[in-house]
XYZ file of C-alpha atoms in Angstrom:
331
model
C 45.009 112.151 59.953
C 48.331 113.470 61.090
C 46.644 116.650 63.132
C 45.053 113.759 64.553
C 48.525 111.302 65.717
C 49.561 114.730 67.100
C 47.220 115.171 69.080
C 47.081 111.808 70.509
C 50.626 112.030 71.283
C 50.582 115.579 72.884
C 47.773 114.176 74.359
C 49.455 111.107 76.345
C 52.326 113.232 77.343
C 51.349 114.382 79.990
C 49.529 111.428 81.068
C 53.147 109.405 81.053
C 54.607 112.436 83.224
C 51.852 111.957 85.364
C 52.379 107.773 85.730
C 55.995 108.518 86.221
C 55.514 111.127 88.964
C 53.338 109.107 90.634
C 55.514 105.858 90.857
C 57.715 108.055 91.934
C 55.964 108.851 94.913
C 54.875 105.634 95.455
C 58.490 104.130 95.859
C 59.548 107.031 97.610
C 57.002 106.181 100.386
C 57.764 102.411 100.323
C 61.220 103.638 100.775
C 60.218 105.826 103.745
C 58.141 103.233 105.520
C 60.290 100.657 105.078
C 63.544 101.559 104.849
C 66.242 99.805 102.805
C 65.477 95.940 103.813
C 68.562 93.309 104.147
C 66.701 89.789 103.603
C 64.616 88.234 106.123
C 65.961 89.674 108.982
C 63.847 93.053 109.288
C 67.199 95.189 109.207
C 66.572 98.434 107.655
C 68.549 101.764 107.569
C 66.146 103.982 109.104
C 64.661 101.427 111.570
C 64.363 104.273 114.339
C 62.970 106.980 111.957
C 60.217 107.035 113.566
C 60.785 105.638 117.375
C 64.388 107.501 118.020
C 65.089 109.936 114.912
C 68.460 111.166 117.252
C 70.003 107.945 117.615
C 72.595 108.288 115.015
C 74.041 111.588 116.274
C 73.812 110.484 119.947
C 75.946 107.253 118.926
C 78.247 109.403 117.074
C 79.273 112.377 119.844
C 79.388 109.885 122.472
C 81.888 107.823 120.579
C 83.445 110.790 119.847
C 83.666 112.044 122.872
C 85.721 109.248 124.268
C 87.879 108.300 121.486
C 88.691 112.479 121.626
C 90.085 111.564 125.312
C 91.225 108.105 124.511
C 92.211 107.117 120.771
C 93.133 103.494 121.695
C 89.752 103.300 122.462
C 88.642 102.792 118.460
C 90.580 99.431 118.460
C 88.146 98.347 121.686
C 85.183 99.376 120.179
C 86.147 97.133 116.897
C 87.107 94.266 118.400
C 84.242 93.908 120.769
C 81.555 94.527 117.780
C 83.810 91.171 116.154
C 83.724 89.189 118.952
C 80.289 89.895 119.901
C 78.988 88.916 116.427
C 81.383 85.754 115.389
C 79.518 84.109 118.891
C 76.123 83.448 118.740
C 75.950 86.321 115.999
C 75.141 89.990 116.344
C 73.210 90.170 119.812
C 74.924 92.443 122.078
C 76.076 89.227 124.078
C 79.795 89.959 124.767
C 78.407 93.280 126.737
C 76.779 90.759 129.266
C 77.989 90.826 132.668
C 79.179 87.436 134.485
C 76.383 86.566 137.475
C 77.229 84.029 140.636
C 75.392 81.431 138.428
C 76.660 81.978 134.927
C 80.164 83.155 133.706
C 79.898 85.295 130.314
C 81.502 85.418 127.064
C 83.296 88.932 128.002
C 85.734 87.101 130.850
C 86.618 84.563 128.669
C 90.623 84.308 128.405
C 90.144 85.851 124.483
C 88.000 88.631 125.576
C 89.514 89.682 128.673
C 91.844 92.883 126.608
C 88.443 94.054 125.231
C 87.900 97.976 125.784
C 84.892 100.167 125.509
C 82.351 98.578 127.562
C 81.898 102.273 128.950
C 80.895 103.935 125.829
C 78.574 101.302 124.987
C 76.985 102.361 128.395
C 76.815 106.227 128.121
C 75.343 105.625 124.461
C 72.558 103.276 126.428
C 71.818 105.431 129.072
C 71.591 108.392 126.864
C 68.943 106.465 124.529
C 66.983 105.298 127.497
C 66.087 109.070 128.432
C 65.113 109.641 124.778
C 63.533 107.001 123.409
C 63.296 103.987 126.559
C 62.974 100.453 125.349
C 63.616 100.769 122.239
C 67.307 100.940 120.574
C 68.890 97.644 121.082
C 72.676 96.806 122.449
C 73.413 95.352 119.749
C 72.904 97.790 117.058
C 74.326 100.539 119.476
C 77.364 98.007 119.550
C 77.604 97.448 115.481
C 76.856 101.588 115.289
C 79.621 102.762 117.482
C 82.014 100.030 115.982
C 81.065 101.938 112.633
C 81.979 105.327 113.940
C 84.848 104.298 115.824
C 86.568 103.292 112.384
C 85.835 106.977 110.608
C 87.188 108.337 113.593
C 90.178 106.979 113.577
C 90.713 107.694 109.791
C 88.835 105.060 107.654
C 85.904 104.473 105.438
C 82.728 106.183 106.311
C 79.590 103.469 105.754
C 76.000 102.321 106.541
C 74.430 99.548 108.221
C 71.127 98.567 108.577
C 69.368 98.507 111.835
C 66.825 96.684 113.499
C 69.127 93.652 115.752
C 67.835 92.418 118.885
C 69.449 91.422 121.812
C 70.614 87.799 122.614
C 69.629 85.870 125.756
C 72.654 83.665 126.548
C 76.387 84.390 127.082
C 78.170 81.594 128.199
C 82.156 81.694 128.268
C 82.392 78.389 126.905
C 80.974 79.868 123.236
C 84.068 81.458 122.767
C 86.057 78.264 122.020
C 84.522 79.352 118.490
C 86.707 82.836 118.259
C 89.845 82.557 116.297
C 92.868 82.230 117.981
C 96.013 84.176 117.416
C 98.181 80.993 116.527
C 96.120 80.163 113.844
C 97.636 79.685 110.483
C 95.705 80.870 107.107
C 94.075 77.028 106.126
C 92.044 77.429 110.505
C 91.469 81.495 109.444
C 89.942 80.638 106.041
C 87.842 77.184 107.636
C 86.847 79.781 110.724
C 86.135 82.271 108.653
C 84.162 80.295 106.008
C 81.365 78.446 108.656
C 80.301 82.091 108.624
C 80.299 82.765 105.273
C 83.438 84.873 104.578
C 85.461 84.539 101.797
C 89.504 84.109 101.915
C 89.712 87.976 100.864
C 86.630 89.378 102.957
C 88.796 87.407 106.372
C 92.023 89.041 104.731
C 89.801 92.363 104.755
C 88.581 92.124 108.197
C 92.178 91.292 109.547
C 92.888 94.903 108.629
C 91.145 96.038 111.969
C 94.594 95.303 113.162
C 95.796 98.374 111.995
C 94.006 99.668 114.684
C 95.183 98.767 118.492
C 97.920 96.772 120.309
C 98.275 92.735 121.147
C 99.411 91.318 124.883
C 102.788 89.271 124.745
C 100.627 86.743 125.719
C 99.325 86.652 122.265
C 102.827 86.173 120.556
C 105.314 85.159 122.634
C 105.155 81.755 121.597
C 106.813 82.837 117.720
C 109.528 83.533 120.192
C 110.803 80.623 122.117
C 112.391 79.182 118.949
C 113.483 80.856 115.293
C 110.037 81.864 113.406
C 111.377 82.161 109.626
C 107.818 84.256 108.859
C 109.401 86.634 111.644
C 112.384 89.672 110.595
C 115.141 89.130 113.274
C 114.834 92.690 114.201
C 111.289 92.931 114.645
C 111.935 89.562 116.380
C 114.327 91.655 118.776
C 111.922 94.453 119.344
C 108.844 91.380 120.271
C 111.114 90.092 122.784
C 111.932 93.502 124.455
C 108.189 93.917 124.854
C 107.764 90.595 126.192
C 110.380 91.378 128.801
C 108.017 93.464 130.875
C 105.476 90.518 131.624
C 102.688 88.879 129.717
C 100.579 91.971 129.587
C 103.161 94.543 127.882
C 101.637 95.491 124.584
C 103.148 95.845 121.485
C 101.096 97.842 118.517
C 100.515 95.999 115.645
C 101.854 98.497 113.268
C 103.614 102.160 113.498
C 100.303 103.973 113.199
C 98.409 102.512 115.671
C 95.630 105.128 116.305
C 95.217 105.251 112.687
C 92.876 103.471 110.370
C 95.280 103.545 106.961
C 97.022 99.890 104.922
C 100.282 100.219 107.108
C 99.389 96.680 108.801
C 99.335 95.034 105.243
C 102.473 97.017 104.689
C 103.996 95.061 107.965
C 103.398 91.908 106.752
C 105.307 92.384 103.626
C 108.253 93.151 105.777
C 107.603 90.177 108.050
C 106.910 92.469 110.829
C 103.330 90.613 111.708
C 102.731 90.731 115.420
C 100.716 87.472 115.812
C 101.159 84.306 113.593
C 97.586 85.153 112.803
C 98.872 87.934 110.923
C 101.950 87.050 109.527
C 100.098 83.717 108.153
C 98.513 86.019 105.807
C 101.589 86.751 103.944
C 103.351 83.347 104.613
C 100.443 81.387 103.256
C 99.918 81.475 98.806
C 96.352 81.130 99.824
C 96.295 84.671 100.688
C 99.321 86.786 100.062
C 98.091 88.311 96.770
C 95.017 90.225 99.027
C 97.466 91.810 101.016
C 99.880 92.419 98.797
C 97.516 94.290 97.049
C 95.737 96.391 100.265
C 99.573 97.227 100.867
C 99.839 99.097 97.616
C 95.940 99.692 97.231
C 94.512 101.857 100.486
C 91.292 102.732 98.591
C 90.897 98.679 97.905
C 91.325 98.038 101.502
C 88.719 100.177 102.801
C 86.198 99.466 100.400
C 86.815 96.076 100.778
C 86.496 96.701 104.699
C 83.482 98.274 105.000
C 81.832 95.743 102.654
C 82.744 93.176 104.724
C 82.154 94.801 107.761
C 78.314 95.565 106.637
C 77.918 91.560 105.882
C 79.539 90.322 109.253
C 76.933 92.713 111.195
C 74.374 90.588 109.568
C 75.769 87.271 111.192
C 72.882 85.358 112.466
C 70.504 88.413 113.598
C 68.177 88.314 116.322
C 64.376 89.009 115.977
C 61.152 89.478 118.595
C 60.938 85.913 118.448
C 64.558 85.173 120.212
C 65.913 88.429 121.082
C 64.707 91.517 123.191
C 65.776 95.048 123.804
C 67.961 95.140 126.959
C 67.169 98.280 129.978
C 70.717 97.038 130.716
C 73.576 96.657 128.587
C 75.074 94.427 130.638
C 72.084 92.161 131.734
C 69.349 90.042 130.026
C 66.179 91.234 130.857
């Protein structure tokens, strides 16, 4: 009776190595065809396995190319993927040019310092001799916005492709961007009708340790005594500021670098825009940077988690979107 169990069980061995092999394969293959999914959407991480296998690497030298000549331009490439995606979601429509009959979102008074509009169109161009008609501007747009931040020194991450482009841009959408005068109560309410949390806003406003802001932007902390301001740094604004509305000052010391120096600012008081000194004024959010001041590794994992969620905002499909020749037109 026992030579008998035995051989059952050395018997069905092999038959469970088999069954295990073989659902093995079979996610492996569900995996392959279908990529990582994100929801309802369609996004998947290899959407162009099989339509434009080079697309990542194309993305990637391009944007490395010109951040190689230009570091500022990592802050451009940012900014536009944020503004592109907090109006009318992720759909390429800040790359749209203005026409006789319809003035975009991209010369709209907040939009008018973005940068990178360039890149985006090398990266197109080269894609439309390798694979025409089919990688979007938008995903180009959330890709390059990926690479620009490991470039300049921050966390490397994935996103999930598969975003179509939009067919409106209309400047008057952008009365929905955040302005720089906003205090921490308008950044969490903006910042919550799309589904962020107070920490994941806190998170994103780390970009900012990447790039420069016009006096425009912050002059108006100067016209009176800001007590969220240092009197030094207040002194150093207002030299800026005395070379026009469009002098720049960076918003931290390390400008072409993505590190937690910003956060590190704002603990001094040394916030460029009352958007960013709000963060350590307000109790609502002071403890999230305090700790991305003394926590780099927090910051960027916090970042790129974030970053991942707001290129999901409100993704087109076939049914609403297309795939642009043109960057800078609709179809």
């Amino acid at each position: 009776m026992c030579f008998v169990k035995m051989l059952y069980k050395s018997s069905m061995r092999p038959l469970k190595m088999v069954m295990a092999k073989l659902l093995t394969v079979l996610l492996l293959i569900e995996v392959f065809a279908h990529g990582f999914r994100y929801g309802a959407d369609g996004l998947t991480m290899n959407y162009y396995l099989m339509s434009c296998p080079f697309v990542e690497p194309v993305v990637k030298n391009i944007v490395n190319r010109a951040l190689q000549d230009d570091p500022t331009l990592a802050a451009g490439l940012i900014r536009m993927h944020f503004h592109d995606c907090f109006i009318e979601g992720c759909d390429g429509s800040v790359l749209i040019d203005s026409t006789k009959d319809n003035t975009a979102e991209k010369d709209s008074p907040g939009n008018l310092s973005l940068r990178g509009f360039e890149v985006i169109d090398d990266i197109k161009e080269e894609l439309e001799r390798q694979c025409p008609g089919v990688v979007s501007c938008a995903d180009i747009l959330a890709m390059a916005a990926r690479d620009a931040v490991f470039f300049a020194g921050g966390p490397v991450y994935d996103i999930p492709k598969g975003r179509k482009d939009g067919r409106r841009s209309k400047i008057e959408d952008t009365i929905n961007l955040p302005f720089p005068t906003f205090n921490a109560s308008e950044l969490i309410r903006s910042f919550g009708q799309r589904g962020f949390s107070a920490q994941e806003m806190v998170a994103l406003s780390g970009a900012h340790t990447l790039g420069v802001a016009r006096c425009a932007s912050f002059k108006n902390r100067l016209d009176q005594v800001d007590p969220t301001l240092d009197a030094q740094f207040a002194k150093t604004l207002s030299r800026t500021c005395s070379s026009g509305d469009n002098a720049q000052q960076p918003f931290d010391a390390t400008s072409n670098d993505f590190d937690n120096v910003y956060f590190n600012a704002l603990l001094r008081k040394n916030g460029v825009l009352t958007s960013d000194q709000t963060l350590y004024t307000s109790p609502k959010t002071r403890n999230f940077v305090t700790a991305y001041a003394f926590n780099q590794a927090m910051f960027f994992f916090d970042f790129q988690q974030a970053m991942v969620k707001m290129g999901l905002l409100e993704v087109k499909d076939n049914s609403n979107g297309d795939v642009r020749d043109n960057c800078r037109k609709i179809n």
